[in-house]
């Protein structure tokens, strides 16, 4: 192979043209050399082939071993461990590879390999919740990076050490260090992989403590950086962070779409952490009031060995399943989340805070004031430790809810009013609207129905603006004092199709519009206000695949009619083999842990082993045959939502008042529905 060929491959990698690099590498028929294997690993990662990267670095490790280049073999082993740590969350396999590396460089304590090894060990310890161990390895990575002039492992150690400081309550030192990191990341002096991973880390640290303004600022910086620079799983991670901020600021339609795209992009990368984007998808749908869609996402997260709490418990509460919600939230606190993760606090008060906030609400709904008091007190203590406005206001709101439940009306009004004002100031409109409903209840308990109605109307208007109509309906259903509008005669409206044109009448104004697929979906919804249509049912009706009349049964319906290929394998043969390889590495970590009597490490490794076994069972059927699944549901949801949203956009352009009405009353997700305000009836002729 000529130097010109190598130069072309390096140039393609440097410019982010990973497909071109892979194409050039595929044209080389020479036996694999160390340089070729390293280039192949980089190209594979850039094109989304994680297993290709792990295989190439694994081959590089064995090649160096065969040729007795032990330190080079150690570095290759560290690279396998690093990529496993970043994208699989399987810490047992990470530890197995790092142990191999340590044995190869134990005679060279100042070898630069130790710097990279320390950086990867740092995050292995962080993800397993060992904060003292994280701090020790982080300091070693920083010191070694400075001594050897290695910027990437040094910044990795700096971020991890800052996260330890924040976790331990030393916010000033931790936040100051992260500010320095953000400046360094913005300078463009680091390689793209380290830059993207560390942007993700500093944003996660801010989300831990509810510093959403700073998280938003850094998410925007990461978003600007990622265009043209991000590769591998970095785009998907950035999308999850954008979805988190969009959800907080509302409305949640864009947050849901961003979370869906994140799930799509991260599925080839994440193993144990895949529940993170799924849970964020559930959180976005929950705020929209798409309860079936939220349940689907939360349960999918649970199936991926992730704890989708407090979202799932709050969903159960909204569904009226109070006892189930109470049991769930108590169990989440009694059995803390212990799946290795960079995205969620591994232990302590920061891990408990969102659970405690939900526990107050759920316990009061269940009538358990003792549990609510305990949760509120713990939340107040956590807020005092971490001095976050978000946590402090959550604690204030909890005190207000507790005061209302205990009949301390004046105190409840004072506390809830302060908390509502603070949520508005923090630009968290959904929290403000939800709490305003309780403030309305406090005013009603004090005999002030006029102020109660004023607060409830403000809350419901905010929820409607956030496209969260089901929440507004729930507020009205539990607060009959607000239903004081005069009953209105039904407004007679028209949404008829003649040929390829539609006649549309609403609010005494008539327009004529070209018919679209989304308008045919809309026609079905308008014909039966309040009815939920499963997306596959809706699509099938539009296609004429099943009868229109009556509640349709889709149990026997082919969900893949016109919706894309069915029979996709859960895992292809390459993925199944990779899982088996990870199992072998996990067994190696278990054996080493048992030989040193490290019982905690062995327990963590066995959890990884069980996860891999469960995944293999899910992907392999009888006699070793690959299981298959269809992808019709998500394709249908995405396609139908896009078509409906486009139709609404056209309607809004030609008939603004109808567009505004439909934006407030149409709900999308796994189930579609038209949910007008029952106090202002609308009768449609379709």
XYZ file of C-alpha atoms in Angstrom, residues 67-593:
527
model
C 4.476 -9.537 17.783
C 5.335 -8.913 21.480
C 4.544 -5.188 21.347
C 2.987 -5.339 24.787
C 2.518 -1.629 25.448
C 0.883 -1.151 22.066
C -1.370 -4.122 22.803
C -2.301 -2.490 26.112
C -3.331 0.700 24.335
C -5.512 -1.272 21.900
C -7.168 -2.994 24.882
C -7.859 0.404 26.464
C -9.489 1.542 23.210
C -11.795 -1.494 23.227
C -12.683 -0.677 26.825
C -13.282 2.987 26.008
C -15.695 2.321 23.150
C -17.511 -0.320 25.193
C -17.816 2.150 28.068
C -19.106 4.991 25.871
C -21.786 3.086 24.043
C -22.763 -0.183 25.714
C -22.891 0.493 29.450
C -21.589 -3.054 30.007
C -19.040 -2.326 32.698
C -17.998 -5.937 33.222
C -16.670 -6.123 29.670
C -14.984 -2.736 30.130
C -13.242 -3.965 33.282
C -12.147 -7.177 31.548
C -10.345 -5.223 28.813
C -8.844 -2.696 31.212
C -7.486 -5.522 33.377
C -5.776 -6.969 30.310
C -4.223 -3.579 29.622
C -3.055 -3.119 33.220
C -1.258 -6.451 33.213
C 0.624 -5.476 30.055
C 1.908 -2.142 31.412
C 2.361 -2.984 35.073
C 6.147 -2.790 34.554
C 5.905 0.767 33.133
C 4.042 2.993 35.639
C 4.776 6.185 33.698
C 3.820 4.875 30.275
C 1.276 7.173 28.498
C -1.061 4.167 28.187
C -1.792 4.645 31.889
C -3.177 8.116 31.185
C -5.802 6.768 28.801
C -6.418 3.787 31.065
C -7.041 6.161 33.977
C -9.514 8.201 31.890
C -11.567 5.108 31.029
C -11.337 3.761 34.589
C -12.640 7.138 35.767
C -15.916 6.742 33.910
C -16.229 3.053 34.662
C -16.146 4.016 38.345
C -18.492 6.997 37.855
C -21.075 4.911 36.041
C -20.950 2.297 38.813
C -21.503 4.943 41.491
C -18.037 4.718 43.112
C -17.412 8.430 43.705
C -14.166 8.082 45.735
C -12.762 5.752 43.082
C -13.871 8.144 40.356
C -12.028 11.032 42.028
C -8.806 9.033 42.385
C -8.712 7.881 38.762
C -9.788 11.316 37.500
C -6.890 12.986 39.301
C -4.524 10.404 37.833
C -5.855 11.090 34.328
C -5.451 14.849 34.814
C -1.927 14.617 36.244
C -0.779 12.134 33.619
C -2.395 14.100 30.807
C -0.597 17.252 31.860
C 2.719 15.420 32.233
C 2.518 13.720 28.826
C 0.764 16.522 26.948
C -2.434 14.511 26.376
C -5.344 16.952 26.376
C -8.222 14.507 25.831
C -7.774 12.212 28.871
C -6.958 15.253 30.987
C -10.267 16.972 30.125
C -12.136 13.685 30.676
C -10.683 13.525 34.178
C -11.509 17.184 34.803
C -15.175 16.711 33.883
C -15.515 13.564 35.972
C -13.882 15.192 38.994
C -16.235 18.181 38.661
C -19.210 15.808 38.610
C -17.925 14.142 41.778
C -17.654 17.561 43.446
C -21.233 18.398 42.443
C -22.504 15.001 43.598
C -20.799 15.527 46.961
C -22.404 18.962 47.382
C -19.371 21.144 46.570
C -21.205 23.060 43.885
C -18.982 26.128 43.615
C -15.851 24.130 42.847
C -17.672 21.719 40.547
C -19.488 24.393 38.534
C -16.347 26.512 38.234
C -14.466 23.525 36.801
C -17.252 22.818 34.302
C -17.259 26.458 33.188
C -13.548 26.075 32.403
C -14.294 22.873 30.485
C -17.038 24.575 28.459
C -14.569 27.276 27.401
C -12.078 24.598 26.345
C -14.723 22.660 24.410
C -15.753 25.841 22.600
C -12.161 26.530 21.546
C -12.088 23.681 19.025
C -8.734 22.386 20.276
C -9.961 18.890 21.145
C -10.771 15.998 18.830
C -14.460 15.658 17.823
C -15.145 12.449 19.774
C -13.847 13.855 23.063
C -15.561 17.193 22.403
C -18.965 15.612 21.786
C -18.756 13.216 24.720
C -17.694 15.971 27.112
C -20.441 18.364 25.938
C -22.864 15.571 26.789
C -21.241 15.141 30.192
C -21.375 18.797 31.255
C -25.032 19.028 30.182
C -25.879 15.876 32.172
C -24.209 17.422 35.213
C -26.449 20.490 34.923
C -29.558 18.359 34.514
C -28.591 16.489 37.699
C -29.068 19.622 39.793
C -31.801 21.341 37.774
C -29.550 24.091 36.387
C -31.688 24.191 33.254
C -30.638 27.652 32.065
C -27.007 26.592 31.961
C -27.959 23.215 30.481
C -29.917 25.035 27.771
C -26.992 27.343 26.999
C -24.590 24.421 26.703
C -27.082 22.344 24.711
C -27.269 25.175 22.185
C -23.466 25.265 22.065
C -23.355 21.491 21.512
C -26.014 21.826 18.810
C -23.951 24.450 16.969
C -20.874 22.275 17.272
C -22.443 19.005 16.157
C -23.382 20.089 12.619
C -20.563 18.810 10.475
C -18.546 17.589 13.475
C -20.558 14.966 15.380
C -20.480 11.306 14.410
C -21.254 7.921 15.911
C -23.822 8.197 18.686
C -23.105 11.881 19.374
C -25.946 13.202 17.214
C -28.465 11.063 19.083
C -27.152 12.119 22.491
C -27.411 15.763 21.502
C -31.003 15.169 20.406
C -31.940 13.777 23.824
C -30.577 16.889 25.511
C -32.500 19.103 23.080
C -35.648 17.093 23.802
C -35.131 17.598 27.557
C -34.952 21.377 27.163
C -37.865 21.487 24.694
C -39.978 19.491 27.136
C -39.286 21.923 29.954
C -40.001 25.008 27.850
C -43.006 23.503 26.011
C -45.031 22.748 23.950
C -43.866 19.151 23.712
C -44.640 18.282 20.083
C -41.103 19.183 18.985
C -39.652 17.491 22.078
C -41.459 14.270 21.170
C -40.158 14.336 17.606
C -36.616 15.046 18.773
C -36.821 12.179 21.267
C -38.155 9.839 18.565
C -35.242 10.738 16.293
C -32.851 10.218 19.201
C -34.273 6.733 19.792
C -33.859 5.918 16.125
C -30.276 7.178 16.014
C -29.156 5.667 19.324
C -30.592 2.165 18.921
C -27.485 0.842 17.092
C -25.221 2.341 19.753
C -26.671 2.046 23.210
C -27.183 -1.181 25.082
C -27.982 -0.612 28.731
C -28.537 3.139 28.440
C -31.112 2.912 25.642
C -33.798 3.425 28.266
C -32.580 7.030 28.608
C -33.978 8.299 25.264
C -37.038 6.080 25.638
C -37.798 7.592 29.035
C -37.380 11.097 27.637
C -39.832 10.171 24.881
C -42.275 9.019 27.555
C -41.809 12.239 29.533
C -42.591 14.364 26.458
C -45.712 12.353 25.651
C -46.850 12.453 29.271
C -46.765 16.247 29.258
C -48.745 16.337 26.032
C -51.388 14.163 27.639
C -50.674 11.312 25.218
C -51.065 8.749 27.987
C -51.084 5.614 25.762
C -47.974 6.853 23.917
C -46.232 7.679 27.197
C -47.022 4.220 28.549
C -45.630 2.604 25.422
C -42.343 4.509 25.782
C -41.997 3.983 29.543
C -42.657 0.254 29.291
C -40.143 -0.013 26.441
C -37.592 1.702 28.689
C -38.392 -0.793 31.450
C -37.932 -3.675 29.018
C -34.465 -2.277 28.324
C -33.592 -2.625 32.043
C -34.059 1.090 32.748
C -36.059 2.644 35.577
C -38.611 4.969 33.885
C -39.485 6.733 37.128
C -40.981 8.989 38.275
C -42.637 9.320 34.855
C -44.423 5.967 34.868
C -45.751 6.459 38.406
C -47.054 9.932 37.506
C -48.706 8.431 34.435
C -50.479 5.878 36.612
C -51.663 8.713 38.853
C -53.050 10.602 35.846
C -54.828 7.405 34.769
C -56.501 7.223 38.185
C -54.504 4.150 39.257
C -53.424 5.730 42.545
C -52.504 2.576 44.458
C -50.326 1.369 41.599
C -48.630 4.771 41.347
C -47.977 4.782 45.110
C -46.474 1.297 45.015
C -44.270 2.178 42.046
C -42.793 5.348 43.504
C -42.137 3.701 46.873
C -40.430 0.764 45.167
C -38.236 3.113 43.109
C -37.015 4.726 46.325
C -36.608 1.454 48.230
C -34.649 -0.146 45.367
C -32.453 2.606 43.878
C -31.577 2.662 40.205
C -28.217 0.888 39.818
C -27.805 0.479 36.058
C -24.458 2.022 35.026
C -25.216 5.422 33.543
C -23.604 8.777 32.859
C -26.980 10.435 32.369
C -28.526 9.937 35.815
C -27.079 10.498 39.304
C -25.732 7.154 40.520
C -26.686 7.640 44.156
C -27.539 10.067 46.949
C -29.875 13.032 47.180
C -29.704 13.976 43.512
C -30.934 10.506 42.606
C -33.796 10.746 45.114
C -34.926 14.327 44.384
C -37.245 13.746 41.385
C -38.634 10.634 43.049
C -39.342 12.509 46.280
C -41.063 15.336 44.393
C -43.402 12.821 42.742
C -43.847 10.892 45.983
C -45.325 13.960 47.705
C -47.981 14.329 45.002
C -48.781 10.608 44.826
C -48.808 10.041 48.584
C -51.254 12.915 49.106
C -53.486 11.486 46.383
C -53.370 8.178 48.269
C -54.129 9.930 51.555
C -50.801 8.961 53.160
C -49.764 12.232 54.791
C -46.941 10.588 56.802
C -45.147 9.447 53.652
C -45.758 12.842 52.046
C -44.225 14.633 55.041
C -41.152 12.378 54.955
C -40.706 12.952 51.225
C -41.150 16.735 51.538
C -38.625 16.931 54.378
C -36.030 14.932 52.430
C -36.612 17.058 49.339
C -36.087 20.244 51.381
C -32.811 18.870 52.758
C -31.592 17.942 49.265
C -32.496 21.410 47.965
C -30.567 23.027 50.808
C -27.484 20.937 50.002
C -27.420 21.660 46.268
C -28.801 25.236 46.289
C -30.506 24.861 42.914
C -33.477 27.156 42.261
C -35.300 24.279 40.611
C -34.800 21.927 43.554
C -35.606 24.683 46.055
C -38.849 25.496 44.274
C -39.785 21.821 44.077
C -39.356 21.694 47.852
C -41.425 24.876 48.274
C -44.225 23.447 46.106
C -44.163 20.237 48.157
C -44.611 22.249 51.364
C -47.527 24.093 49.766
C -49.240 20.878 48.704
C -48.769 19.431 52.166
C -50.183 22.575 53.813
C -53.261 22.422 51.564
C -53.857 18.746 52.397
C -53.591 19.495 56.132
C -56.093 22.350 55.919
C -53.596 25.201 56.457
C -55.292 27.262 53.758
C -53.593 30.639 54.234
C -50.164 29.046 54.438
C -50.911 26.891 51.385
C -51.987 29.926 49.337
C -48.799 31.778 50.306
C -46.454 28.867 49.554
C -48.169 27.799 46.314
C -48.331 31.388 45.029
C -44.597 31.846 45.610
C -43.840 28.551 43.872
C -46.033 29.402 40.848
C -44.255 32.744 40.437
C -40.871 31.025 40.639
C -41.831 28.370 38.041
C -42.839 31.169 35.694
C -39.536 32.929 36.359
C -37.643 29.712 35.653
C -39.517 29.369 32.324
C -41.103 26.059 33.283
C -44.717 26.672 32.197
C -46.045 23.138 32.651
C -44.942 23.060 36.300
C -46.496 26.493 36.811
C -49.810 25.434 35.250
C -49.997 22.174 37.233
C -49.321 23.991 40.501
C -51.826 26.697 39.611
C -54.549 24.061 39.642
C -53.643 23.311 43.262
C -53.500 27.013 44.051
C -57.045 27.264 42.698
C -58.047 24.448 45.053
C -56.488 26.357 47.959
C -58.498 29.500 47.126
C -61.662 27.435 46.834
C -60.927 25.860 50.227
C -60.655 29.407 51.586
C -64.079 30.296 50.189
C -62.815 32.532 47.364
C -64.452 30.938 44.321
C -63.776 33.915 42.039
C -60.011 33.775 42.574
C -60.155 29.976 42.340
C -61.817 30.241 38.931
C -59.313 32.860 37.813
C -56.365 30.618 38.732
C -57.913 27.538 37.148
C -58.717 29.382 33.918
C -55.125 30.658 33.774
C -53.830 27.123 34.327
C -56.048 25.642 31.629
C -55.196 28.347 29.119
C -51.517 27.638 29.721
C -52.053 23.892 29.297
C -53.972 24.449 26.067
C -51.138 26.669 24.790
C -48.734 23.844 25.648
C -50.887 21.463 23.529
C -51.676 19.554 26.727
C -55.464 19.621 26.468
C -55.976 16.299 28.314
C -54.372 17.854 31.397
C -56.715 20.837 31.154
C -59.644 18.433 30.880
C -58.448 16.565 33.976
C -58.206 19.846 35.865
C -61.783 20.760 34.919
C -63.034 17.269 35.740
C -61.642 17.488 39.275
C -62.625 21.122 39.749
C -66.330 21.621 38.976
C -66.319 25.214 40.253
C -64.634 26.283 37.049
C -67.357 24.980 34.781
C -69.299 28.226 35.019
C -69.472 29.230 31.378
C -72.965 29.494 29.997
C -73.946 26.419 28.050
C -73.688 27.203 24.372
C -75.665 25.945 21.444
C -73.622 23.593 19.269
C -71.829 25.367 16.441
C -72.601 23.696 13.127
C -69.457 23.285 11.062
C -68.617 21.584 7.778
C -65.634 19.474 6.680
C -66.833 17.844 3.453
C -64.921 16.496 0.481
C -66.150 16.757 -3.100
C -63.721 15.295 -5.605
C -60.261 16.580 -4.742
C -61.514 19.690 -2.891
C -62.881 20.252 0.608
C -65.479 22.722 1.803
C -64.618 23.837 5.328
C -66.909 26.011 7.484
C -66.038 27.090 11.017
C -66.915 30.152 13.075
C -69.228 31.316 10.249
C -66.345 31.475 7.759
C -66.080 29.127 4.758
C -62.982 28.223 2.716
C -62.261 25.689 -0.017
C -59.079 23.606 0.296
C -57.344 20.941 -1.741
C -57.831 17.513 -0.174
C -54.793 15.881 1.443
C -54.089 12.583 3.167
C -53.860 14.369 6.520
C -57.310 15.883 5.954
C -58.756 12.427 5.506
C -57.301 11.482 8.892
C -58.756 14.685 10.307
C -62.186 13.891 8.868
C -62.255 10.606 10.809
C -61.352 12.403 14.036
C -63.913 15.189 13.609
C -66.655 12.657 12.906
C -66.291 11.146 16.390
C -65.136 13.721 18.960
C -63.515 12.166 22.001
C -62.911 8.776 20.400
C -59.320 7.518 20.421
C -58.145 6.022 17.125
C -55.110 3.753 17.225
C -52.748 4.998 14.529
C -52.835 1.652 12.684
C -56.641 1.740 12.772
C -56.650 5.298 11.445
C -54.194 4.519 8.640
C -56.051 1.352 7.702
C -59.378 3.200 7.457
C -57.823 5.867 5.236
C -56.390 3.144 2.985
C -59.705 1.294 2.883
C -58.149 -1.840 4.383
C -60.803 -2.311 7.110
C -64.406 -1.155 7.557
C -65.117 2.373 8.711
C -68.178 1.644 10.817
C -67.958 0.823 14.494
C -64.983 0.277 16.776
C -62.486 -1.633 14.652
C -60.547 -4.607 15.866
C -56.942 -4.435 14.700
C -55.847 -7.602 16.470
C -55.805 -9.555 13.244
C -54.858 -6.680 10.990
C -51.534 -6.827 9.147
C -49.772 -3.857 10.662
C -47.315 -3.736 7.808
C -49.738 -3.019 4.957
C -48.018 -0.279 3.041
C -45.962 0.659 6.085
C -42.611 -0.812 5.265
C -40.879 -4.148 5.452
C -41.969 -6.693 8.040
C -39.965 -9.530 9.473
C -36.895 -7.499 10.491
C -34.459 -9.376 12.720
C -34.157 -8.212 16.318
C -30.397 -8.812 15.957
C -28.523 -9.730 12.811
C -25.943 -12.520 12.981
C -23.115 -10.041 13.534
C -24.895 -8.486 16.519
C -25.674 -11.902 18.038
C -22.024 -12.897 17.792
C -21.007 -9.598 19.387
C -23.326 -10.256 22.327
C -21.767 -13.686 22.798
C -18.315 -12.082 22.782
C -19.462 -9.597 25.439
C -20.699 -12.545 27.511
C -17.263 -14.152 27.394
C -15.663 -10.883 28.525
C -18.190 -10.583 31.334
C -17.347 -14.090 32.546
C -13.700 -13.017 32.593
C -14.550 -10.042 34.833
C -16.614 -12.256 37.163
C -13.730 -14.703 37.501
C -11.257 -11.921 38.300
C -13.628 -10.321 40.821
